[in-house]
PDB file of C-alpha atoms and ligand atoms in Angstrom:
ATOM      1  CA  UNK W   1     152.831 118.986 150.644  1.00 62.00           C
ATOM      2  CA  UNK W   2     150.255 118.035 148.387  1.00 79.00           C
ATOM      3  CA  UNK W   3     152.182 118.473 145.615  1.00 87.00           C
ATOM      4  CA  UNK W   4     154.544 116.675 146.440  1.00 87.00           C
ATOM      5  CA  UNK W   5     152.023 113.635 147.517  1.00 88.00           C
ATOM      6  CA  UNK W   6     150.948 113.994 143.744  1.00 89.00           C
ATOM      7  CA  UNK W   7     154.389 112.373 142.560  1.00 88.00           C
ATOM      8  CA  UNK W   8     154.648 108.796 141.602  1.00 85.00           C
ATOM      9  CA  UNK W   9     155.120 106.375 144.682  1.00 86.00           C
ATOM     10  CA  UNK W  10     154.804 109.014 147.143  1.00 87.00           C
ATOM     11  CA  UNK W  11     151.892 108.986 149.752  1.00 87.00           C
ATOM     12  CA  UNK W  12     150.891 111.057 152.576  1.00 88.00           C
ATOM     13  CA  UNK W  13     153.675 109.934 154.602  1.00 89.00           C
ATOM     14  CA  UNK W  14     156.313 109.806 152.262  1.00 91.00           C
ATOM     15  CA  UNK W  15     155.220 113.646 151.131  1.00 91.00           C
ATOM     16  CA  UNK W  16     155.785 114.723 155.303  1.00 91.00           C
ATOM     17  CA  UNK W  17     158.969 112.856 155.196  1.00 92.00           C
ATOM     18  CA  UNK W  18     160.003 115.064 152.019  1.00 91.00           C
ATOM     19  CA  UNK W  19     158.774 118.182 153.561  1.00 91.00           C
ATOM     20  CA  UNK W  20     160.479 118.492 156.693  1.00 92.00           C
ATOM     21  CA  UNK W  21     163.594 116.953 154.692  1.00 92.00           C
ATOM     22  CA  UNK W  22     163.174 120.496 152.346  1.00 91.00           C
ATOM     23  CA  UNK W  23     162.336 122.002 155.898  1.00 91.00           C
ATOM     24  CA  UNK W  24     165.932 121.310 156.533  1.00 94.00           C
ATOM     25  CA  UNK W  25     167.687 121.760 153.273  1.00 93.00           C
ATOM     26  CA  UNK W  26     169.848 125.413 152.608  1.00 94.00           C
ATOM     27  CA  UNK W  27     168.156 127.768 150.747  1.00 92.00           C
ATOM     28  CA  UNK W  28     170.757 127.023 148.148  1.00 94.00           C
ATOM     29  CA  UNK W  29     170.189 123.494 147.766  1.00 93.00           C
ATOM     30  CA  UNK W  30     166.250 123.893 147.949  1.00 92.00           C
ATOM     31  CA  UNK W  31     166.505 126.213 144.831  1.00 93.00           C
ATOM     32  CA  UNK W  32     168.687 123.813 143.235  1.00 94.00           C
ATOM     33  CA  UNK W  33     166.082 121.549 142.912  1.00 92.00           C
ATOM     34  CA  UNK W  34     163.063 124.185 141.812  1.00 92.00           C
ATOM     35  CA  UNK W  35     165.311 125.198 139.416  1.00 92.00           C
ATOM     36  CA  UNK W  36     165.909 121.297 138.692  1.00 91.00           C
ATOM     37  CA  UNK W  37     162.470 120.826 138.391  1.00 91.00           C
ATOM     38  CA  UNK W  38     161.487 123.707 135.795  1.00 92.00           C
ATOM     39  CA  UNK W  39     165.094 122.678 133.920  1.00 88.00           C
ATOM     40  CA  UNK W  40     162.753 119.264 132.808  1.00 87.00           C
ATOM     41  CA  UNK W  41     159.709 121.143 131.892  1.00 88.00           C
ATOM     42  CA  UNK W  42     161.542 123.548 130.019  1.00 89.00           C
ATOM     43  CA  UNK W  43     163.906 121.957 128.406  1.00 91.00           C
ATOM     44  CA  UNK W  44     163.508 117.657 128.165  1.00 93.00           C
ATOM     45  CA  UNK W  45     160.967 117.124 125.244  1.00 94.00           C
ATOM     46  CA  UNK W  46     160.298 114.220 122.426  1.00 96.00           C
ATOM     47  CA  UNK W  47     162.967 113.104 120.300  1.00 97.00           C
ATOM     48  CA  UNK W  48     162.094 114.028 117.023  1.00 97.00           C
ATOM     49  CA  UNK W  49     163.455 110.600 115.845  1.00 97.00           C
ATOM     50  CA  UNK W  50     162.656 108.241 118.489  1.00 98.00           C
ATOM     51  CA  UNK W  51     160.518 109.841 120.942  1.00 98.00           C
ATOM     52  CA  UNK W  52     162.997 109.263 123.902  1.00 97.00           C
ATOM     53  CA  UNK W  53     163.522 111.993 125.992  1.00 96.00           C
ATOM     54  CA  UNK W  54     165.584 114.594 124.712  1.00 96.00           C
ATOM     55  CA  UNK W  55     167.363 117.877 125.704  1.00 93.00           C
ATOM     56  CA  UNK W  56     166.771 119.120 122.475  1.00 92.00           C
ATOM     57  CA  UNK W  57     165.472 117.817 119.030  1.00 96.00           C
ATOM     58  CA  UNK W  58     167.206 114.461 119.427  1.00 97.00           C
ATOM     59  CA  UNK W  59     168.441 112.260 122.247  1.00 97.00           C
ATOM     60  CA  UNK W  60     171.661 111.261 122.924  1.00 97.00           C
ATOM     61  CA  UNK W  61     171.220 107.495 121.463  1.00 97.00           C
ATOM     62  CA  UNK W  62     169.952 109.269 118.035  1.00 97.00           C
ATOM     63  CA  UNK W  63     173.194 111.889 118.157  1.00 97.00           C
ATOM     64  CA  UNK W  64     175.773 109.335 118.676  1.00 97.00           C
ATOM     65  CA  UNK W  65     177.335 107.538 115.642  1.00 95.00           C
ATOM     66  CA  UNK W  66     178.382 104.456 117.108  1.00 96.00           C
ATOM     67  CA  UNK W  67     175.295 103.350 117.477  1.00 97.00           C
ATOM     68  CA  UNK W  68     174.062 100.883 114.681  1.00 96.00           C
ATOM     69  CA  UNK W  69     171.354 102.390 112.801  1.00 94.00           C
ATOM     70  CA  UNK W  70     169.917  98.809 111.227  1.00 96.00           C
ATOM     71  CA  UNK W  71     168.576  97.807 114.630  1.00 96.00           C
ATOM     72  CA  UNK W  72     165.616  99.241 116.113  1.00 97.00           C
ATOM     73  CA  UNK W  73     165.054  98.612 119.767  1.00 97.00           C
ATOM     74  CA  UNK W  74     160.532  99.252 120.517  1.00 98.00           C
ATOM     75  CA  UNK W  75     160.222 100.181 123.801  1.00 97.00           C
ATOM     76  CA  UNK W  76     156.720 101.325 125.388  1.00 97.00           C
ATOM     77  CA  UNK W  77     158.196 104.094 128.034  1.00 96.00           C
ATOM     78  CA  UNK W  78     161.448 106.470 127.867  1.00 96.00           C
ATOM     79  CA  UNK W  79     162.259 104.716 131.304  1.00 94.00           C
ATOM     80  CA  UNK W  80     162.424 101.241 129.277  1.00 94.00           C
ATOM     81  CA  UNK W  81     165.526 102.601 127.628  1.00 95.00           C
ATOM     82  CA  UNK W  82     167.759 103.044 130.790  1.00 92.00           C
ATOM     83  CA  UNK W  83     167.641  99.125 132.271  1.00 91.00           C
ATOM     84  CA  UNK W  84     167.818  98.061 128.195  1.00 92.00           C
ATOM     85  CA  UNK W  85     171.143 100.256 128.458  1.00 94.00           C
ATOM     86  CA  UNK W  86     172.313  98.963 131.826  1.00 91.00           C
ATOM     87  CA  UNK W  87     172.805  95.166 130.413  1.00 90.00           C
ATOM     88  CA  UNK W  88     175.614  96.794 127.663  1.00 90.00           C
ATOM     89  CA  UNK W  89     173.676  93.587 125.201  1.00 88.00           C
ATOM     90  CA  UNK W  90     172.194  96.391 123.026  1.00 92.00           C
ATOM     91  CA  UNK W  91     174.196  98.980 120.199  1.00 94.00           C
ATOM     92  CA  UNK W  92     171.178  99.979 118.010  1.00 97.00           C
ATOM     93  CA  UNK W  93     168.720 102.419 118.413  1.00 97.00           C
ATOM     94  CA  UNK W  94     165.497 102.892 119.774  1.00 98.00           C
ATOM     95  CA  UNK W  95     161.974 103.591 118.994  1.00 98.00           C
ATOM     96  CA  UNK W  96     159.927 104.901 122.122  1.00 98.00           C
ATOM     97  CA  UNK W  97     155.650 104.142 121.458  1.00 98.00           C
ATOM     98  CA  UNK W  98     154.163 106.061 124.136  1.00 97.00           C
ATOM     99  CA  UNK W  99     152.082 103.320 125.750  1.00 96.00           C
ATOM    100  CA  UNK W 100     150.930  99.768 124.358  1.00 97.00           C
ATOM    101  CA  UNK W 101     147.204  98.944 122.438  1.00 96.00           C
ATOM    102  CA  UNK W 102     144.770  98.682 125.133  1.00 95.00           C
ATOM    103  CA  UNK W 103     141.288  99.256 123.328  1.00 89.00           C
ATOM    104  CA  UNK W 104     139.197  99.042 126.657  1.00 91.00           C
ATOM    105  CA  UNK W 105     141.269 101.739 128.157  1.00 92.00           C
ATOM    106  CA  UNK W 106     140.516 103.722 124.548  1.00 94.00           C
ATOM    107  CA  UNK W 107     144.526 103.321 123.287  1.00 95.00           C
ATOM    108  CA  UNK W 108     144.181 102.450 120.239  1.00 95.00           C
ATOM    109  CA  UNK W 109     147.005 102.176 117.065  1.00 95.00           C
ATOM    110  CA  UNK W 110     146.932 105.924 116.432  1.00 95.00           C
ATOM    111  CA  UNK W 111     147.424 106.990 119.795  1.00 96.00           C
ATOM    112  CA  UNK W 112     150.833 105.359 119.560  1.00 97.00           C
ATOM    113  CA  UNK W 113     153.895 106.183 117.184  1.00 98.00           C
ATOM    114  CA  UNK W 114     153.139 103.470 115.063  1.00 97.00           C
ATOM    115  CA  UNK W 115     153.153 105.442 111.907  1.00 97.00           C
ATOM    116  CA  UNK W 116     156.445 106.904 112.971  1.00 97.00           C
ATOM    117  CA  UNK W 117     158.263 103.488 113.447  1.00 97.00           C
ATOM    118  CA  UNK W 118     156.763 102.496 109.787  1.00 97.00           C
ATOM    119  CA  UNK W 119     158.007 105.726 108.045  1.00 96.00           C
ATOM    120  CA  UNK W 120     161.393 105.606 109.754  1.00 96.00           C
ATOM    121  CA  UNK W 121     161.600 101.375 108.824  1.00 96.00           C
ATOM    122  CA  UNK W 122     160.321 102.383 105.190  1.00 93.00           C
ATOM    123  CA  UNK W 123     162.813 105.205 104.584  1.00 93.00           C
ATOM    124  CA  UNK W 124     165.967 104.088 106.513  1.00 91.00           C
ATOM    125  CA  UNK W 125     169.198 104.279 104.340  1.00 87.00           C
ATOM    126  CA  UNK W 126     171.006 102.351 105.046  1.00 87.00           C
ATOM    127  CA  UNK W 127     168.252  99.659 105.614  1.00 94.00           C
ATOM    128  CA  UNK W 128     166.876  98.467 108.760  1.00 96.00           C
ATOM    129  CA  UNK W 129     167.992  95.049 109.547  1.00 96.00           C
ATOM    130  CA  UNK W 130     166.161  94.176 112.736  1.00 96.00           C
ATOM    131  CA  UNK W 131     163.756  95.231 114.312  1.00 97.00           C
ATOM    132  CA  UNK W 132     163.320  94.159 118.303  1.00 96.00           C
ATOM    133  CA  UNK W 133     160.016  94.503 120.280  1.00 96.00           C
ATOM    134  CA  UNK W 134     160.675  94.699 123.939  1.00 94.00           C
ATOM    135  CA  UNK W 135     157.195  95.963 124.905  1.00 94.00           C
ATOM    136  CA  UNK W 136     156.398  94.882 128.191  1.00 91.00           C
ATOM    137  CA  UNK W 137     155.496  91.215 128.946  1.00 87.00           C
ATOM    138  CA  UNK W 138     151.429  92.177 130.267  1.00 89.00           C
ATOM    139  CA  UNK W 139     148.493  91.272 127.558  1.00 90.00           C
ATOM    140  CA  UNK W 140     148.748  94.962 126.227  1.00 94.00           C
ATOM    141  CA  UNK W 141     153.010  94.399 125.670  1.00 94.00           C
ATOM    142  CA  UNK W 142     152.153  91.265 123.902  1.00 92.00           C
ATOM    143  CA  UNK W 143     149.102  92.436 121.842  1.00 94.00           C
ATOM    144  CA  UNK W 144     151.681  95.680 121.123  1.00 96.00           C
ATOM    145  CA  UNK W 145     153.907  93.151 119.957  1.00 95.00           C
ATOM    146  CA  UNK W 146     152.125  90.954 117.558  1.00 95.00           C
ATOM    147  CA  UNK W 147     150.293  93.853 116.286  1.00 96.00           C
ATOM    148  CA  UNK W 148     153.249  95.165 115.021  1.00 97.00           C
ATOM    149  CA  UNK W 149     154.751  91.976 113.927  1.00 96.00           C
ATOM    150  CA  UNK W 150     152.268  92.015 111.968  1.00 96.00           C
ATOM    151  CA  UNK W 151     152.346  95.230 110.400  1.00 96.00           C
ATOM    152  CA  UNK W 152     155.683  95.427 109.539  1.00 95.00           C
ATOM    153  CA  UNK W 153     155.470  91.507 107.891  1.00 93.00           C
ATOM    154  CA  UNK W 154     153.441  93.589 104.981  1.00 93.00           C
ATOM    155  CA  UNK W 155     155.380  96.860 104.681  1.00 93.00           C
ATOM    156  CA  UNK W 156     158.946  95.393 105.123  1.00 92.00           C
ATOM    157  CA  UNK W 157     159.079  92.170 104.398  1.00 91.00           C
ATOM    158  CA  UNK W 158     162.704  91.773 104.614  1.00 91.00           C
ATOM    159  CA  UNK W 159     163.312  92.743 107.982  1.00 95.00           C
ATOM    160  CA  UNK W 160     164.164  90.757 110.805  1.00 96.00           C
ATOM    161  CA  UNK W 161     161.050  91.125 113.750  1.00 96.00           C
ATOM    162  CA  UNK W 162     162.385  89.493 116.952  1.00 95.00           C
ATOM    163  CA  UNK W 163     161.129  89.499 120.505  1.00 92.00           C
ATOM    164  CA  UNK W 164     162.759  89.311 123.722  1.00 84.00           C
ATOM    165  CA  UNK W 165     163.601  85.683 125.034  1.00 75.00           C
ATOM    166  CA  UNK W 166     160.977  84.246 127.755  1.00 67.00           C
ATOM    167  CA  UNK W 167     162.631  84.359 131.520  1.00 66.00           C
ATOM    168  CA  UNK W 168     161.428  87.851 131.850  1.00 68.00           C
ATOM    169  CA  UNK W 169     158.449  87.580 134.831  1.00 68.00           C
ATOM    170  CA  UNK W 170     155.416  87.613 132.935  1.00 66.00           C
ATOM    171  CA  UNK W 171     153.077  90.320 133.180  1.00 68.00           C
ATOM    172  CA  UNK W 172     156.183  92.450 134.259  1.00 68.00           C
ATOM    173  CA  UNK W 173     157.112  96.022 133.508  1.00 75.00           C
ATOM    174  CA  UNK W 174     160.371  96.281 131.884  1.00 76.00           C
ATOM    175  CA  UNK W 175     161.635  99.230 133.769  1.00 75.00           C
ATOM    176  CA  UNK W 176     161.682  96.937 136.720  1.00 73.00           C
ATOM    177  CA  UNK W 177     162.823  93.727 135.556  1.00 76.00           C
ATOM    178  CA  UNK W 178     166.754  92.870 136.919  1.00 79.00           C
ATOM    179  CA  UNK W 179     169.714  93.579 133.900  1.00 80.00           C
ATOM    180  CA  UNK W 180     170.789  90.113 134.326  1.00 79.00           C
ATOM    181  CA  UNK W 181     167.658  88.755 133.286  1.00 81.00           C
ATOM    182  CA  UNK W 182     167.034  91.701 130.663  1.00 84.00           C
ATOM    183  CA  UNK W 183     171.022  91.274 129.205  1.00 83.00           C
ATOM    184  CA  UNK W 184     169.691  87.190 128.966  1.00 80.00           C
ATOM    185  CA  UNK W 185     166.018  88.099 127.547  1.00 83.00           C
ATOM    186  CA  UNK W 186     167.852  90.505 124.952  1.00 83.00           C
ATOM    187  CA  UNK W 187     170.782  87.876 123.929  1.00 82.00           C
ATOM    188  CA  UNK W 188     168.541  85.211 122.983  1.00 81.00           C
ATOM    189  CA  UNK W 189     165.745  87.151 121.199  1.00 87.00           C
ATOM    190  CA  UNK W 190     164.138  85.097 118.689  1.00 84.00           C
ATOM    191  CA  UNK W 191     161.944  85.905 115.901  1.00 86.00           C
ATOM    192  CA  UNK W 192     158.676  86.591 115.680  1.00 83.00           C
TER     193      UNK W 192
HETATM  194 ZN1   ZN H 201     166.196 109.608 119.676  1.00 90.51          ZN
END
């Protein structure tokens, strides 16, 4: 019970709910998902490219060829890339930060994988021509942003920085933002 009132969104009520619901559950099923639950733990890491999750070295975006390698999607989370992938406007790949710049909460540029997203731009072959930010739309996405903007402006001059088109709510997450408004936000990115 209480570790299940640990997980995300789920209070005291909500972990008694889940409980009896186990209470009730086969044997079989139960074990399904313990064995569902270690499965993640053992087995879903970093993508060694992107930092999405991965069952393995590299995630299933990074493994597949159709995906056009001269566009670079920066997301803050691993859950940002599922609703980006739900509007069907995106083909390129990703590059997963790990949180935004928040120096009063002590997250500053190192503690992202800014140096990762530099080195990948730097040695791409064939050449990175875009690169989106789709941080989230709080003061930390936006400072994220810009701060890269900004970076990249000196270290590759000749790529494309764009950011998501305005109609996403402001000072939203994301992961929680509708795919009709993300498919518009991502179709009329402009640059930065
Ligand atoms: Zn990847």
């Amino acid at each position: 019970m209480t570790e299940l009132g640990k997980l995300p969104g789920v209070g005291n009520r909500t972990a008694q709910r889940l409980a009896f619901h186990l209470l009730r559950t086969s044997a079989q099923d139960a074990n399904a998902l313990a064995d569902a639950i270690r499965d993640v733990k053992e087995k879903i890491g970093p993508c060694e490219v992107c930092f999405n999750l991965a069952e393995g070295p590299r995630c299933t975006i990074c493994l597949d060829e159709r995906r056009d390698s001269a566009l670079i999607c920066v997301v803050e989370e691993p859950a940002d890339v599922l609703p980006i992938e739900r509007t069907h406007e995106y083909r390129g790949r990703y590059h997963v930060l790990g949180g935004a710049l928040s120096p009063i909460d002590g997250v500053e540029p190192e503690d992202l994988k800014l140096v990762q997203l530099y080195a990948r731009v730097e040695s791409a072959d064939p050449p990175i021509e875009e690169i989106v930010l789709a941080t989230n739309t709080t003061t930390t996405g936006e400072a994220t942003a810009l701060h890269i903007a900004d970076a990249l402006r000196h270290r590759a001059p000749g790529v494309a920085v764009t950011r998501l088109a305005s109609g996403l709510p402001v000072g939203g997450d994301l992961e929680y933002a509708d795919e009709v408004t993300l498919g518009r936000a991502f179709a009329g990115r402009r640059a930065l």
